[in-house]
Short mmCIF file of C-alpha atoms in Angstrom, two decimals:
data_model
loop_
_atom_site.label_atom_id
_atom_site.label_comp_id
_atom_site.label_asym_id
_atom_site.label_seq_id
_atom_site.Cartn_x
_atom_site.Cartn_y
_atom_site.Cartn_z
CA MET A 1 120.58 119.52 92.08
CA PRO A 2 119.03 121.80 90.08
CA GLU A 3 121.00 119.92 86.83
CA VAL A 4 119.25 116.32 88.64
CA LEU A 5 115.99 117.69 88.78
CA SER A 6 116.42 118.99 85.29
CA GLU A 7 117.56 115.53 83.44
CA GLY A 8 114.44 114.50 85.57
CA ALA A 9 111.99 116.16 83.75
CA VAL A 10 113.41 115.56 80.56
CA ARG A 11 113.37 111.76 80.84
CA ALA A 12 109.86 112.15 82.73
CA GLU A 13 108.69 113.85 78.74
CA GLY A 14 110.89 110.89 76.96
CA LEU A 15 108.23 108.88 78.48
CA SER A 16 105.02 110.69 77.79
CA ALA A 17 105.54 111.70 73.81
CA GLN A 18 102.04 110.03 73.30
CA CYS A 19 100.62 113.19 76.39
CA ASP A 20 100.30 116.64 75.32
CA LEU A 21 103.04 118.18 76.49
CA THR A 22 101.64 121.71 76.83
CA ASP A 23 99.00 121.80 79.07
CA PRO A 24 99.31 123.35 82.21
CA ASN A 25 97.42 120.76 84.21
CA ASN A 26 99.71 118.31 82.83
CA PRO A 27 100.80 116.01 86.47
CA SER A 28 102.69 118.01 88.64
CA SER A 29 105.03 118.05 91.98
CA THR A 30 106.21 119.58 94.55
CA VAL A 31 109.57 118.77 95.44
CA ALA A 32 112.27 118.81 98.42
CA ILE A 33 115.96 117.22 98.04
CA VAL A 34 118.52 117.39 100.77
CA ARG A 35 121.94 115.72 99.97
CA GLU A 36 125.13 115.14 102.39
CA HIS A 37 127.82 116.68 99.80
CA HIS A 38 131.58 118.10 100.25
CA GLY A 39 130.67 118.55 103.83
CA ARG A 40 127.96 120.29 103.68
CA LEU A 41 124.00 119.90 103.11
CA ASP A 42 123.31 121.41 100.96
CA CYS A 43 118.39 121.87 100.28
CA LEU A 44 116.59 122.01 97.42
CA THR A 45 112.86 122.77 97.54
CA PHE A 46 110.39 124.09 95.52
CA ALA A 47 105.76 125.12 95.04
CA ASP A 48 105.51 124.49 98.57
CA SER A 49 107.11 121.80 100.89
CA PRO A 50 109.95 123.44 102.34
CA ILE A 51 112.94 122.07 104.11
CA VAL A 52 113.64 123.23 108.09
CA VAL A 53 117.78 122.82 109.07
CA ARG A 54 118.68 123.14 112.53
CA THR A 55 122.41 123.94 113.48
CA ARG A 56 124.34 123.02 116.59
CA GLY A 57 123.76 126.63 118.35
CA GLY A 58 120.35 126.04 117.66
CA GLU A 59 118.75 128.45 114.72
CA ALA A 60 115.94 126.61 113.13
CA THR A 61 116.49 128.64 108.81
CA THR A 62 113.68 127.83 106.77
CA VAL A 63 114.28 126.97 103.12
CA LEU A 64 111.12 127.83 101.96
CA ASP A 65 109.27 129.01 98.56
CA ASP A 66 107.10 131.30 99.42
CA ARG A 67 105.84 131.35 95.55
CA THR A 68 101.98 130.21 96.93
CA PHE A 69 101.73 132.63 99.27
CA HIS A 70 101.38 135.83 96.31
CA LEU A 71 99.30 134.58 94.44
CA PRO A 72 96.52 137.55 92.99
CA ALA A 73 94.14 134.16 93.19
CA TYR A 74 93.70 130.67 93.90
CA ASP A 75 91.01 129.15 91.96
CA HIS A 76 91.68 125.95 89.58
CA ASP A 77 91.36 128.06 86.70
CA SER A 78 94.15 131.12 87.82
CA LEU A 79 96.31 128.32 89.54
CA SER A 80 96.00 126.40 85.63
CA LEU A 81 97.49 130.32 84.18
CA LEU A 82 100.29 130.95 86.67
CA ARG A 83 101.91 127.22 87.10
CA THR A 84 105.34 126.81 85.79
CA THR A 85 105.23 130.88 84.93
CA ASP A 86 107.36 133.64 86.82
CA GLU A 87 104.35 135.36 87.14
CA GLY A 88 103.13 132.31 89.57
CA PHE A 89 104.74 129.34 90.83
CA TRP A 90 106.95 126.56 90.36
CA VAL A 91 106.21 122.98 90.58
CA ALA A 92 108.33 119.46 89.05
CA SER A 93 106.85 119.17 85.52
CA THR A 94 107.09 119.17 81.70
CA LYS A 95 109.47 122.15 82.41
CA PRO A 96 113.45 121.14 82.45
CA GLU A 97 113.90 125.13 82.97
CA ALA A 98 111.93 124.91 86.31
CA ALA A 99 114.75 122.88 88.13
CA ASP A 100 116.08 126.94 87.23
CA ARG A 101 113.99 127.94 89.45
CA ALA A 102 114.31 126.40 92.94
CA VAL A 103 115.21 127.58 95.98
CA THR A 104 118.68 126.12 96.84
CA ALA A 105 120.55 126.54 100.13
CA SER A 106 123.97 124.53 101.62
CA PHE A 107 124.76 124.75 105.71
CA PRO A 108 128.21 123.27 106.77
CA LEU A 109 127.33 120.11 107.87
CA ALA A 110 129.76 120.37 110.55
CA ASP A 111 127.11 123.11 111.70
CA VAL A 112 123.49 121.33 111.28
CA GLU A 113 121.97 119.58 114.40
CA SER A 114 118.87 118.27 113.23
CA PHE A 115 117.22 119.48 109.20
CA GLY A 116 112.95 118.40 108.78
CA MET A 117 111.26 118.60 105.24
CA VAL A 118 107.41 118.47 105.21
CA THR A 119 105.06 118.68 102.73
CA ASP A 120 102.25 121.41 102.82
CA GLY A 121 99.93 119.29 104.25
CA VAL A 122 102.00 119.67 107.33
CA SER A 123 103.32 122.71 107.41
CA ARG A 124 99.68 124.30 107.64
CA LEU A 125 100.89 123.69 111.25
CA VAL A 126 102.82 126.77 110.79
CA GLU A 127 100.72 128.85 108.10
CA ARG A 128 97.30 127.97 109.72
CA TYR A 129 98.06 127.69 113.43
CA GLY A 130 100.17 129.54 114.80
CA TRP A 131 103.02 127.05 115.49
CA SER A 132 106.64 128.54 114.92
CA TRP A 133 109.27 126.53 112.69
CA GLU A 134 111.34 125.24 116.44
CA ARG A 135 107.99 123.94 117.34
CA LEU A 136 107.06 121.71 113.87
CA LEU A 137 111.29 121.07 113.91
CA ASP A 138 111.12 119.73 117.91
CA THR A 139 107.81 117.58 117.01
CA LEU A 140 109.75 116.28 114.61
CA ALA A 141 112.37 115.11 116.38
CA LYS A 142 110.85 114.02 119.80
CA GLN A 143 107.72 112.71 119.29
CA GLY A 144 107.99 111.49 115.51
CA PRO A 145 106.87 112.89 112.41
CA GLU A 146 103.38 111.08 113.38
CA GLN A 147 102.90 112.63 115.41
CA ALA A 148 103.06 115.80 113.30
CA VAL A 149 100.79 114.17 111.16
CA GLN A 150 98.44 113.92 113.63
CA ALA A 151 98.21 117.42 114.88
CA ILE A 152 97.56 118.50 111.68
CA ARG A 153 94.82 115.94 111.38
CA ASP A 154 93.13 117.45 114.59
CA ALA A 155 93.61 120.62 113.50
CA GLU A 156 92.05 120.50 110.55
CA LEU A 157 88.87 118.36 111.64
CA ALA A 158 88.61 121.53 114.85
CA THR A 159 87.78 123.81 112.10
CA GLU A 160 85.12 125.49 110.49
CA PRO A 161 85.38 124.11 106.78
CA GLY A 162 85.84 127.03 104.70
CA THR A 163 87.75 128.86 106.89
CA PHE A 164 91.65 128.64 104.85
CA ARG A 165 91.80 128.84 101.05
CA GLY A 166 92.34 125.47 99.20
CA LYS A 167 91.49 122.48 100.26
CA ARG A 168 90.56 121.51 103.43
CA HIS A 169 93.14 118.15 104.09
CA ASP A 170 96.38 118.23 101.72
CA ASP A 171 98.32 115.70 101.50
CA VAL A 172 100.89 114.81 104.80
CA THR A 173 104.43 114.28 104.41
CA ALA A 174 106.97 114.42 106.85
CA VAL A 175 110.98 113.67 107.09
CA TYR A 176 113.40 114.09 109.74
CA GLY A 177 117.20 113.79 109.89
CA GLN A 178 120.23 114.25 112.64
CA PRO A 179 123.78 113.17 112.74
CA GLU A 180 124.16 110.32 114.85
CA PRO A 181 128.51 109.94 116.42
CA GLY A 182 130.32 108.39 113.28
CA GLY A 183 128.60 110.18 110.26
CA GLU A 184 125.57 108.38 109.78
CA TRP A 185 122.33 110.05 109.90
CA ILE A 186 119.43 108.79 111.62
CA LYS A 187 116.46 109.42 109.79
CA ARG A 188 112.49 108.71 110.77
CA GLN A 189 109.81 109.61 108.17
CA ARG A 190 105.90 108.70 107.40
#
């Protein structure tokens, strides 16, 4: 998967020849990818979009890139200096080598009960509001991604601005998947 991500960066670079690709504030993105491959569920993430995998034994494992949690500062100028560096954090942008810094994990497909992928706007339920990863995955499974999105928006609106570092509201995307008999996957997203 890192090779595919790297190739995407090379292609994007080729489409942006007129841009200053050395500018650290170029458009960039977090990445979360899962794939079924050779009897395994492969996961790749970097920046702030975690993946949670529940095994048939009930254990929830989080594939998480926590480098943004350890930054010395979180203001615009500091983020510009630390973005896509080993001293800071990595995102998909103009450096193909960023793909080699991704966090990866792989699980035997026969052991996977379900998975969830969320952007940082939704993972805030865990990071700021005391939810467990298991509760988040249960909400995605039983009530759907829409309920997780509603829960974070309700929590943010009930929180005094400035309580947490960063933006009050962030992007919210959630995907839930589970295998069904016959080898197909049920997927829901918002």
